[in-house]
Amino acid sequence: MSSFSLDNPVFRAYIVYSAILAVKVLAMTLLTAMTRVIRGTFANPEDTKMFKGAKVRYDDPAVERVRRAHLNDLENIPVFWVVAALYVSTNPVAAWATLLFRAFTLGRILHSIVYAVVPLPQPARAIAFGIPFLTTAYMGAQVILYYITAL
Amino acid sequence: MSSFSLDNPVFRAYIVYSAILAVKVLAMTLLTAMTRVIRGTFANPEDTKMFKGAKVRYDDPAVERVRRAHLNDLENIPVFWVVAALYVSTNPVAAWATLLFRAFTLGRILHSIVYAVVPLPQPARAIAFGIPFLTTAYMGAQVILYYITAL
Amino acid sequence: MSSFSLDNPVFRAYIVYSAILAVKVLAMTLLTAMTRVIRGTFANPEDTKMFKGAKVRYDDPAVERVRRAHLNDLENIPVFWVVAALYVSTNPVAAWATLLFRAFTLGRILHSIVYAVVPLPQPARAIAFGIPFLTTAYMGAQVILYYITAL
């Protein structure tokens, strides 16, 4: 049986957690848009014409905070999408692989919450960042070791 | 037949639209480079030595506009690459799936044009952004519902 | 035999180079964090409380340089992940495809080094950027030509 068969529970888990993460990334866009409207702060002159009293500013702390949380997603979530798919092909134990996918997904959702929704003191964000980071680093190392002969 | 077979017309459509989007993202880099050269505005001191009169600046409106359009691609197109691939595995009707891929691709190309090439008044960019956004959100939701038992 | 079979040496090469690139992207996060600690420069008020004398600043040249190198990865490496996978499906000659994957990976590693670790005069970074860029543009064009009938 191929690893990328829909009969493989690890592949099915990969698919559903990847889709949740995709929707989560899209949600950051809505959060940025909402924050911009509430703060009346936009990045383009043409955008300000849609909202009374809106201004072009690049240093609104609330908007920039959401944008940093979003950018942090872009630095980490596409890495998961690719590395977790490759990891599926190494035939990991299903329960362990699913645990890793869950830890990553939960960590990233918490990261966005403690960064951009209800900013908490450190090390809240460091932990919510670190667990997914270590998860992808571990899967990446496993994939490299498994396929090292293909170098 | 596997969903990820090259005999599946939906998978073939996914491949070609994904490749077009990849080339489109690369084109944004060329557009940024061209704009930097025309405006004589660079991000690094070593870059300014290649062009007479060039300066390090981070607030050139033309360069920053292209960079925002590029970043917006990075926020949206990798989400399509993963979520549309997962959506292929849910065996959607071919004509409908292909329509979604086309709408996303056309929307993103128009988005770059109205953002960075010929800036148009809103809601031009909001529409060009919204259609691809809703397309990926819809596909993500469909994938989650289809594989919900794998959570 | 399917292109995405683990018996296909091109697919195995794709997997290992993609995983190396994933770990490389993650390494940029560590480099940013290290540079922030050394320079005492952070993006959030809550981060500064962990390090004595640390400040919130958005214009530290060393930190911003690493961040630009990281962002450049995000602009180029996800494009490789998708376009190289699609290129595998076009059944390229194994030695040629593997050469392209190696050139991309080596180029991107050199790019980060000459950009953020030991800044070198141009055209060092332009070359380290250009080879991977042309590699992905070539693979993208090949994929589009191969699947053009699926438009």
GROMACS .gro file of C-alpha atoms in nm:
model
  453
    1MET     CA    1   0.000   0.000   0.000
    2SER     CA    2   0.129   0.345  -0.093
    3SER     CA    3   0.182   0.593   0.193
    4PHE     CA    4  -0.024   0.850   0.004
    5SER     CA    5  -0.327   0.623  -0.012
    6LEU     CA    6  -0.648   0.750   0.145
    7ASP     CA    7  -0.666   0.412   0.325
    8ASN     CA    8  -0.359   0.518   0.526
    9PRO     CA    9  -0.484   0.675   0.854
   10VAL     CA   10  -0.164   0.883   0.883
   11PHE     CA   11  -0.229   1.037   0.542
   12ARG     CA   12  -0.592   1.106   0.634
   13ALA     CA   13  -0.476   1.274   0.956
   14TYR     CA   14  -0.222   1.478   0.757
   15ILE     CA   15  -0.498   1.595   0.523
   16VAL     CA   16  -0.740   1.711   0.792
   17TYR     CA   17  -0.479   1.890   1.006
   18SER     CA   18  -0.330   2.057   0.697
   19ALA     CA   19  -0.676   2.182   0.598
   20ILE     CA   20  -0.740   2.317   0.949
   21LEU     CA   21  -0.408   2.502   0.933
   22ALA     CA   22  -0.501   2.643   0.590
   23VAL     CA   23  -0.829   2.782   0.725
   24LYS     CA   24  -0.639   2.916   1.027
   25VAL     CA   25  -0.395   3.107   0.801
   26LEU     CA   26  -0.690   3.252   0.608
   27ALA     CA   27  -0.846   3.360   0.938
   28MET     CA   28  -0.538   3.576   1.009
   29THR     CA   29  -0.626   3.781   0.699
   30LEU     CA   30  -0.973   3.848   0.836
   31LEU     CA   31  -0.823   3.939   1.174
   32THR     CA   32  -0.585   4.186   1.004
   33ALA     CA   33  -0.870   4.337   0.801
   34MET     CA   34  -1.090   4.369   1.113
   35THR     CA   35  -0.807   4.530   1.311
   36ARG     CA   36  -0.738   4.776   1.027
   37VAL     CA   37  -1.105   4.879   1.014
   38ILE     CA   38  -1.133   4.916   1.395
   39ARG     CA   39  -0.810   5.119   1.412
   40GLY     CA   40  -0.883   5.314   1.090
   41THR     CA   41  -0.531   5.226   0.974
   42PHE     CA   42  -0.459   5.113   0.621
   43ALA     CA   43  -0.158   5.042   0.402
   44ASN     CA   44  -0.282   5.206   0.081
   45PRO     CA   45  -0.433   5.550   0.007
   46GLU     CA   46  -0.715   5.393  -0.198
   47ASP     CA   47  -0.821   5.183   0.106
   48THR     CA   48  -0.871   5.485   0.331
   49LYS     CA   49  -1.144   5.621   0.101
   50MET     CA   50  -1.375   5.336   0.204
   51PHE     CA   51  -1.376   5.432   0.575
   52LYS     CA   52  -1.438   5.777   0.723
   53GLY     CA   53  -1.137   5.919   0.906
   54ALA     CA   54  -0.911   5.631   0.801
   55LYS     CA   55  -0.540   5.701   0.756
   56VAL     CA   56  -0.237   5.540   0.594
   57ARG     CA   57  -0.007   5.433   0.876
   58TYR     CA   58   0.257   5.163   0.907
   59ASP     CA   59   0.314   5.180   1.283
   60ASP     CA   60  -0.020   5.107   1.446
   61PRO     CA   61   0.079   4.867   1.727
   62ALA     CA   62  -0.240   4.656   1.711
   63VAL     CA   63  -0.224   4.614   1.332
   64GLU     CA   64   0.150   4.541   1.331
   65ARG     CA   65   0.105   4.280   1.605
   66VAL     CA   66  -0.151   4.088   1.398
   67ARG     CA   67   0.072   4.119   1.093
   68ARG     CA   68   0.370   3.974   1.285
   69ALA     CA   69   0.154   3.682   1.400
   70HIS     CA   70   0.046   3.627   1.039
   71LEU     CA   71   0.402   3.643   0.907
   72ASN     CA   72   0.508   3.396   1.174
   73ASP     CA   73   0.245   3.158   1.033
   74LEU     CA   74   0.396   3.198   0.686
   75GLU     CA   75   0.739   3.114   0.829
   76ASN     CA   76   0.617   2.794   0.993
   77ILE     CA   77   0.299   2.649   0.843
   78PRO     CA   78   0.415   2.592   0.481
   79VAL     CA   79   0.716   2.409   0.632
   80PHE     CA   80   0.468   2.180   0.809
   81TRP     CA   81   0.262   2.124   0.493
   82VAL     CA   82   0.563   1.993   0.304
   83VAL     CA   83   0.762   1.823   0.578
   84ALA     CA   84   0.464   1.641   0.732
   85ALA     CA   85   0.365   1.510   0.386
   86LEU     CA   86   0.719   1.380   0.333
   87TYR     CA   87   0.716   1.234   0.684
   88VAL     CA   88   0.399   1.037   0.598
   89SER     CA   89   0.607   0.858   0.333
   90THR     CA   90   0.850   0.728   0.598
   91ASN     CA   91   0.572   0.504   0.737
   92PRO     CA   92   0.570   0.637   1.094
   93VAL     CA   93   0.360   0.472   1.364
   94ALA     CA   94   0.009   0.611   1.314
   95ALA     CA   95  -0.056   0.717   1.675
   96TRP     CA   96   0.281   0.897   1.701
   97ALA     CA   97   0.246   1.077   1.368
   98THR     CA   98  -0.108   1.189   1.452
   99LEU     CA   99   0.015   1.316   1.789
  100LEU     CA  100   0.281   1.526   1.613
  101PHE     CA  101   0.023   1.670   1.370
  102ARG     CA  102  -0.209   1.753   1.660
  103ALA     CA  103   0.070   1.913   1.866
  104PHE     CA  104   0.173   2.128   1.570
  105THR     CA  105  -0.182   2.239   1.489
  106LEU     CA  106  -0.280   2.310   1.849
  107GLY     CA  107   0.049   2.496   1.909
  108ARG     CA  108   0.001   2.719   1.607
  109ILE     CA  109  -0.359   2.803   1.699
  110LEU     CA  110  -0.249   2.892   2.054
  111HIS     CA  111   0.039   3.095   1.910
  112SER     CA  112  -0.199   3.318   1.714
  113ILE     CA  113  -0.424   3.359   2.017
  114VAL     CA  114  -0.149   3.457   2.263
  115TYR     CA  115   0.021   3.676   2.001
  116ALA     CA  116  -0.263   3.861   1.835
  117VAL     CA  117  -0.592   3.804   2.014
  118VAL     CA  118  -0.514   3.820   2.387
  119PRO     CA  119  -0.143   3.913   2.417
  120LEU     CA  120  -0.002   3.720   2.714
  121PRO     CA  121   0.331   3.769   2.895
  122GLN     CA  122   0.620   3.551   2.785
  123PRO     CA  123   0.698   3.262   2.786
  124ALA     CA  124   0.340   3.191   2.666
  125ARG     CA  125   0.422   3.275   2.306
  126ALA     CA  126   0.769   3.115   2.322
  127ILE     CA  127   0.612   2.782   2.427
  128ALA     CA  128   0.331   2.805   2.169
  129PHE     CA  129   0.598   2.876   1.909
  130GLY     CA  130   0.852   2.620   2.030
  131ILE     CA  131   0.641   2.304   2.027
  132PRO     CA  132   0.537   2.332   1.660
  133PHE     CA  133   0.892   2.442   1.571
  134LEU     CA  134   1.045   2.132   1.733
  135THR     CA  135   0.777   1.912   1.574
  136THR     CA  136   0.867   2.023   1.220
  137ALA     CA  137   1.242   2.014   1.293
  138TYR     CA  138   1.204   1.655   1.418
  139MET     CA  139   1.000   1.546   1.114
  140GLY     CA  140   1.248   1.715   0.880
  141ALA     CA  141   1.541   1.533   1.042
  142GLN     CA  142   1.354   1.201   1.024
  143VAL     CA  143   1.284   1.250   0.652
  144ILE     CA  144   1.647   1.341   0.577
  145LEU     CA  145   1.778   1.035   0.764
  146TYR     CA  146   1.526   0.807   0.592
  147TYR     CA  147   1.611   0.928   0.240
  148ILE     CA  148   1.978   1.017   0.291
  149THR     CA  149   2.085   0.773   0.019
  150ALA     CA  150   1.887   0.977  -0.238
  151LEU     CA  151   2.127   1.271  -0.195
  152MET     CA  152  -0.834   0.503  -0.949
  153SER     CA  153  -0.635   0.720  -0.711
  154SER     CA  154  -0.725   1.090  -0.698
  155PHE     CA  155  -0.359   1.177  -0.750
  156SER     CA  156  -0.341   0.985  -1.078
  157LEU     CA  157  -0.241   1.177  -1.389
  158ASP     CA  158  -0.546   1.019  -1.555
  159ASN     CA  159  -0.765   1.229  -1.322
  160PRO     CA  160  -0.856   1.552  -1.509
  161VAL     CA  161  -0.903   1.737  -1.179
  162PHE     CA  162  -0.546   1.652  -1.075
  163ARG     CA  163  -0.414   1.760  -1.415
  164ALA     CA  164  -0.601   2.090  -1.382
  165TYR     CA  165  -0.459   2.133  -1.030
  166ILE     CA  166  -0.107   2.080  -1.166
  167VAL     CA  167  -0.128   2.333  -1.446
  168TYR     CA  168  -0.295   2.608  -1.241
  169SER     CA  169  -0.049   2.554  -0.955
  170ALA     CA  170   0.242   2.590  -1.197
  171ILE     CA  171   0.094   2.909  -1.345
  172LEU     CA  172   0.062   3.050  -0.992
  173ALA     CA  173   0.423   2.952  -0.917
  174VAL     CA  174   0.549   3.141  -1.222
  175LYS     CA  175   0.323   3.433  -1.125
  176VAL     CA  176   0.483   3.448  -0.775
  177LEU     CA  177   0.829   3.444  -0.933
  178ALA     CA  178   0.723   3.729  -1.163
  179MET     CA  179   0.657   3.946  -0.854
  180THR     CA  180   1.027   3.919  -0.770
  181LEU     CA  181   1.120   4.053  -1.114
  182LEU     CA  182   0.864   4.332  -1.075
  183THR     CA  183   1.015   4.427  -0.737
  184ALA     CA  184   1.367   4.422  -0.882
  185MET     CA  185   1.261   4.634  -1.181
  186THR     CA  186   1.084   4.885  -0.956
  187ARG     CA  187   1.390   4.907  -0.730
  188VAL     CA  188   1.618   4.978  -1.028
  189ILE     CA  189   1.380   5.239  -1.178
  190ARG     CA  190   1.338   5.414  -0.840
  191GLY     CA  191   1.706   5.369  -0.739
  192THR     CA  192   1.584   5.235  -0.406
  193PHE     CA  193   1.741   4.929  -0.244
  194ALA     CA  194   1.726   4.742   0.084
  195ASN     CA  195   2.099   4.676   0.129
  196PRO     CA  196   2.406   4.902   0.110
  197GLU     CA  197   2.589   4.651  -0.113
  198ASP     CA  198   2.305   4.668  -0.370
  199THR     CA  199   2.333   5.045  -0.415
  200LYS     CA  200   2.691   5.010  -0.544
  201MET     CA  201   2.564   4.844  -0.862
  202PHE     CA  202   2.353   5.146  -0.969
  203LYS     CA  203   2.466   5.509  -0.987
  204GLY     CA  204   2.280   5.736  -0.744
  205ALA     CA  205   2.097   5.445  -0.579
  206LYS     CA  206   2.005   5.476  -0.211
  207VAL     CA  207   1.899   5.253   0.076
  208ARG     CA  208   1.537   5.341   0.155
  209TYR     CA  209   1.250   5.149   0.310
  210ASP     CA  210   0.969   5.393   0.233
  211ASP     CA  211   0.960   5.430  -0.144
  212PRO     CA  212   0.585   5.414  -0.217
  213ALA     CA  213   0.620   5.234  -0.554
  214VAL     CA  214   0.859   4.969  -0.417
  215GLU     CA  215   0.655   4.914  -0.099
  216ARG     CA  216   0.337   4.874  -0.303
  217VAL     CA  217   0.490   4.594  -0.512
  218ARG     CA  218   0.626   4.434  -0.194
  219ARG     CA  219   0.280   4.437  -0.033
  220ALA     CA  220   0.132   4.275  -0.345
  221HIS     CA  221   0.406   4.010  -0.329
  222LEU     CA  222   0.352   3.945   0.043
  223ASN     CA  223  -0.020   3.914  -0.021
  224ASP     CA  224   0.064   3.637  -0.270
  225LEU     CA  225   0.265   3.458  -0.001
  226GLU     CA  226  -0.034   3.482   0.235
  227ASN     CA  227  -0.272   3.327  -0.016
  228ILE     CA  228  -0.106   3.118  -0.288
  229PRO     CA  229   0.069   2.852  -0.070
  230VAL     CA  230  -0.270   2.802   0.100
  231PHE     CA  231  -0.413   2.726  -0.246
  232TRP     CA  232  -0.129   2.487  -0.333
  233VAL     CA  233  -0.201   2.270  -0.030
  234VAL     CA  234  -0.576   2.303   0.008
  235ALA     CA  235  -0.653   2.252  -0.362
  236ALA     CA  236  -0.436   1.935  -0.364
  237LEU     CA  237  -0.625   1.804  -0.062
  238TYR     CA  238  -0.953   1.902  -0.227
  239VAL     CA  239  -0.863   1.690  -0.532
  240SER     CA  240  -0.864   1.388  -0.299
  241THR     CA  241  -1.230   1.448  -0.208
  242ASN     CA  242  -1.331   1.355  -0.566
  243PRO     CA  243  -1.510   1.678  -0.658
  244VAL     CA  244  -1.701   1.708  -0.986
  245ALA     CA  245  -1.434   1.788  -1.247
  246ALA     CA  246  -1.603   2.090  -1.404
  247TRP     CA  247  -1.671   2.251  -1.064
  248ALA     CA  248  -1.318   2.192  -0.931
  249THR     CA  249  -1.164   2.328  -1.250
  250LEU     CA  250  -1.386   2.636  -1.226
  251LEU     CA  251  -1.261   2.696  -0.869
  252PHE     CA  252  -0.896   2.661  -0.978
  253ARG     CA  253  -0.955   2.902  -1.267
  254ALA     CA  254  -1.135   3.156  -1.047
  255PHE     CA  255  -0.852   3.148  -0.793
  256THR     CA  256  -0.578   3.183  -1.055
  257LEU     CA  257  -0.752   3.458  -1.251
  258GLY     CA  258  -0.836   3.645  -0.928
  259ARG     CA  259  -0.475   3.636  -0.805
  260ILE     CA  260  -0.339   3.757  -1.141
  261LEU     CA  261  -0.592   4.044  -1.144
  262HIS     CA  262  -0.503   4.119  -0.780
  263SER     CA  263  -0.137   4.176  -0.868
  264ILE     CA  264  -0.231   4.392  -1.166
  265VAL     CA  265  -0.472   4.621  -0.981
  266TYR     CA  266  -0.240   4.636  -0.676
  267ALA     CA  267   0.104   4.680  -0.827
  268VAL     CA  268   0.089   4.740  -1.201
  269VAL     CA  269  -0.202   4.982  -1.258
  270PRO     CA  270  -0.334   5.076  -0.909
  271LEU     CA  271  -0.712   5.104  -0.939
  272PRO     CA  272  -0.960   5.257  -0.688
  273GLN     CA  273  -1.128   5.019  -0.448
  274PRO     CA  274  -1.323   4.790  -0.453
  275ALA     CA  275  -1.120   4.657  -0.752
  276ARG     CA  276  -0.853   4.506  -0.528
  277ALA     CA  277  -1.105   4.393  -0.265
  278ILE     CA  278  -1.294   4.190  -0.530
  279ALA     CA  279  -0.975   4.049  -0.687
  280PHE     CA  280  -0.868   3.947  -0.335
  281GLY     CA  281  -1.205   3.822  -0.216
  282ILE     CA  282  -1.287   3.569  -0.488
  283PRO     CA  283  -0.964   3.366  -0.444
  284PHE     CA  284  -0.996   3.400  -0.065
  285LEU     CA  285  -1.350   3.256  -0.065
  286THR     CA  286  -1.239   2.983  -0.307
  287THR     CA  287  -0.967   2.856  -0.073
  288ALA     CA  288  -1.188   2.895   0.236
  289TYR     CA  289  -1.457   2.687   0.063
  290MET     CA  290  -1.212   2.414  -0.042
  291GLY     CA  291  -1.061   2.406   0.309
  292ALA     CA  292  -1.404   2.365   0.467
  293GLN     CA  293  -1.495   2.088   0.219
  294VAL     CA  294  -1.172   1.900   0.300
  295ILE     CA  295  -1.228   1.928   0.677
  296LEU     CA  296  -1.587   1.801   0.647
  297TYR     CA  297  -1.480   1.513   0.422
  298TYR     CA  298  -1.201   1.395   0.655
  299ILE     CA  299  -1.350   1.500   0.988
  300THR     CA  300  -1.339   1.142   1.118
  301ALA     CA  301  -0.957   1.145   1.086
  302LEU     CA  302  -0.931   1.407   1.363
  303MET     CA  303   0.484   0.312  -1.231
  304SER     CA  304   0.346   0.632  -1.080
  305SER     CA  305   0.581   0.932  -1.068
  306PHE     CA  306   0.505   0.973  -0.699
  307SER     CA  307   0.622   0.620  -0.617
  308LEU     CA  308   0.906   0.585  -0.366
  309ASP     CA  309   1.072   0.356  -0.624
  310ASN     CA  310   1.119   0.662  -0.848
  311PRO     CA  311   1.469   0.803  -0.780
  312VAL     CA  312   1.356   1.152  -0.891
  313PHE     CA  313   1.080   1.149  -0.629
  314ARG     CA  314   1.324   1.028  -0.361
  315ALA     CA  315   1.563   1.310  -0.455
  316TYR     CA  316   1.275   1.559  -0.440
  317ILE     CA  317   1.187   1.439  -0.091
  318VAL     CA  318   1.535   1.467   0.056
  319TYR     CA  319   1.614   1.809  -0.095
  320SER     CA  320   1.273   1.942   0.009
  321ALA     CA  321   1.336   1.826   0.366
  322ILE     CA  322   1.681   1.989   0.370
  323LEU     CA  323   1.522   2.315   0.253
  324ALA     CA  324   1.256   2.285   0.525
  325VAL     CA  325   1.523   2.251   0.796
  326LYS     CA  326   1.712   2.541   0.636
  327VAL     CA  327   1.403   2.767   0.658
  328LEU     CA  328   1.361   2.669   1.024
  329ALA     CA  329   1.728   2.756   1.085
  330MET     CA  330   1.658   3.114   0.974
  331THR     CA  331   1.418   3.148   1.267
  332LEU     CA  332   1.694   3.046   1.508
  333LEU     CA  333   1.933   3.289   1.338
  334THR     CA  334   1.679   3.571   1.378
  335ALA     CA  335   1.623   3.483   1.744
  336MET     CA  336   2.000   3.468   1.812
  337THR     CA  337   2.055   3.802   1.638
  338ARG     CA  338   1.772   3.960   1.839
  339VAL     CA  339   1.923   3.837   2.167
  340ILE     CA  340   2.278   3.950   2.075
  341ARG     CA  341   2.152   4.292   1.962
  342GLY     CA  342   1.897   4.324   2.245
  343THR     CA  343   1.638   4.418   1.985
  344PHE     CA  344   1.287   4.273   1.988
  345ALA     CA  345   0.959   4.326   1.809
  346ASN     CA  346   0.726   4.304   2.111
  347PRO     CA  347   0.728   4.475   2.453
  348GLU     CA  348   0.667   4.141   2.631
  349ASP     CA  349   0.984   3.996   2.472
  350THR     CA  350   1.210   4.267   2.611
  351LYS     CA  351   1.126   4.165   2.969
  352MET     CA  352   1.317   3.839   2.925
  353PHE     CA  353   1.652   4.012   2.851
  354LYS     CA  354   1.814   4.291   3.052
  355GLY     CA  355   1.849   4.616   2.859
  356ALA     CA  356   1.653   4.484   2.562
  357LYS     CA  357   1.447   4.731   2.359
  358VAL     CA  358   1.168   4.727   2.102
  359ARG     CA  359   1.319   4.843   1.773
  360TYR     CA  360   1.229   4.783   1.410
  361ASP     CA  361   1.541   4.926   1.249
  362ASP     CA  362   1.834   4.727   1.383
  363PRO     CA  363   2.040   4.665   1.066
  364ALA     CA  364   2.165   4.318   1.170
  365VAL     CA  365   1.819   4.194   1.267
  366GLU     CA  366   1.651   4.343   0.960
  367ARG     CA  367   1.914   4.183   0.734
  368VAL     CA  368   1.841   3.836   0.872
  369ARG     CA  369   1.468   3.903   0.841
  370ARG     CA  370   1.508   4.001   0.474
  371ALA     CA  371   1.705   3.681   0.408
  372HIS     CA  372   1.427   3.483   0.579
  373LEU     CA  373   1.152   3.658   0.382
  374ASN     CA  374   1.345   3.591   0.062
  375ASP     CA  375   1.331   3.219   0.154
  376LEU     CA  376   0.953   3.244   0.192
  377GLU     CA  377   0.931   3.404  -0.152
  378ASN     CA  378   1.128   3.126  -0.320
  379ILE     CA  379   1.132   2.796  -0.129
  380PRO     CA  380   0.755   2.721  -0.118
  381VAL     CA  381   0.758   2.781  -0.495
  382PHE     CA  382   1.023   2.508  -0.521
  383TRP     CA  383   0.828   2.268  -0.298
  384VAL     CA  384   0.526   2.281  -0.525
  385VAL     CA  385   0.683   2.327  -0.866
  386ALA     CA  386   0.950   2.059  -0.819
  387ALA     CA  387   0.683   1.810  -0.705
  388LEU     CA  388   0.478   1.888  -1.018
  389TYR     CA  389   0.794   1.862  -1.229
  390VAL     CA  390   0.854   1.508  -1.093
  391SER     CA  391   0.523   1.411  -1.256
  392THR     CA  392   0.653   1.511  -1.602
  393ASN     CA  393   0.899   1.218  -1.591
  394PRO     CA  394   1.221   1.416  -1.634
  395VAL     CA  395   1.556   1.238  -1.681
  396ALA     CA  396   1.667   1.145  -1.329
  397ALA     CA  397   2.020   1.287  -1.347
  398TRP     CA  398   1.898   1.620  -1.486
  399ALA     CA  399   1.615   1.658  -1.233
  400THR     CA  400   1.847   1.573  -0.944
  401LEU     CA  401   2.097   1.831  -1.072
  402LEU     CA  402   1.823   2.096  -1.071
  403PHE     CA  403   1.719   2.007  -0.713
  404ARG     CA  404   2.083   2.021  -0.600
  405ALA     CA  405   2.146   2.355  -0.774
  406PHE     CA  406   1.837   2.506  -0.612
  407THR     CA  407   1.922   2.377  -0.264
  408LEU     CA  408   2.288   2.474  -0.277
  409GLY     CA  409   2.200   2.816  -0.419
  410ARG     CA  410   1.949   2.887  -0.142
  411ILE     CA  411   2.193   2.782   0.132
  412LEU     CA  412   2.463   3.005  -0.018
  413HIS     CA  413   2.208   3.287  -0.049
  414SER     CA  414   2.140   3.282   0.326
  415ILE     CA  415   2.512   3.270   0.404
  416VAL     CA  416   2.612   3.563   0.181
  417TYR     CA  417   2.304   3.763   0.286
  418ALA     CA  418   2.282   3.710   0.658
  419VAL     CA  419   2.588   3.530   0.795
  420VAL     CA  420   2.887   3.685   0.616
  421PRO     CA  421   2.750   3.970   0.400
  422LEU     CA  422   2.954   3.972   0.077
  423PRO     CA  423   2.969   4.240  -0.194
  424GLN     CA  424   2.743   4.198  -0.493
  425PRO     CA  425   2.707   4.010  -0.725
  426ALA     CA  426   2.756   3.726  -0.471
  427ARG     CA  427   2.397   3.744  -0.351
  428ALA     CA  428   2.259   3.812  -0.699
  429ILE     CA  429   2.418   3.488  -0.828
  430ALA     CA  430   2.312   3.284  -0.523
  431PHE     CA  431   1.960   3.420  -0.578
  432GLY     CA  432   1.955   3.389  -0.956
  433ILE     CA  433   2.041   3.021  -0.999
  434PRO     CA  434   1.758   2.890  -0.778
  435PHE     CA  435   1.524   3.148  -0.932
  436LEU     CA  436   1.598   3.030  -1.287
  437THR     CA  437   1.572   2.666  -1.174
  438THR     CA  438   1.217   2.712  -1.045
  439ALA     CA  439   1.116   2.929  -1.343
  440TYR     CA  440   1.242   2.656  -1.579
  441MET     CA  441   1.059   2.378  -1.392
  442GLY     CA  442   0.740   2.588  -1.381
  443ALA     CA  443   0.756   2.647  -1.758
  444GLN     CA  444   0.818   2.276  -1.822
  445VAL     CA  445   0.516   2.180  -1.611
  446ILE     CA  446   0.289   2.431  -1.787
  447LEU     CA  447   0.397   2.308  -2.133
  448TYR     CA  448   0.351   1.943  -2.033
  449TYR     CA  449  -0.001   1.994  -1.894
  450ILE     CA  450  -0.115   2.279  -2.118
  451THR     CA  451  -0.409   2.074  -2.247
  452ALA     CA  452  -0.552   2.060  -1.891
  453LEU     CA  453  -0.618   2.438  -1.896
   0.00000   0.00000   0.00000
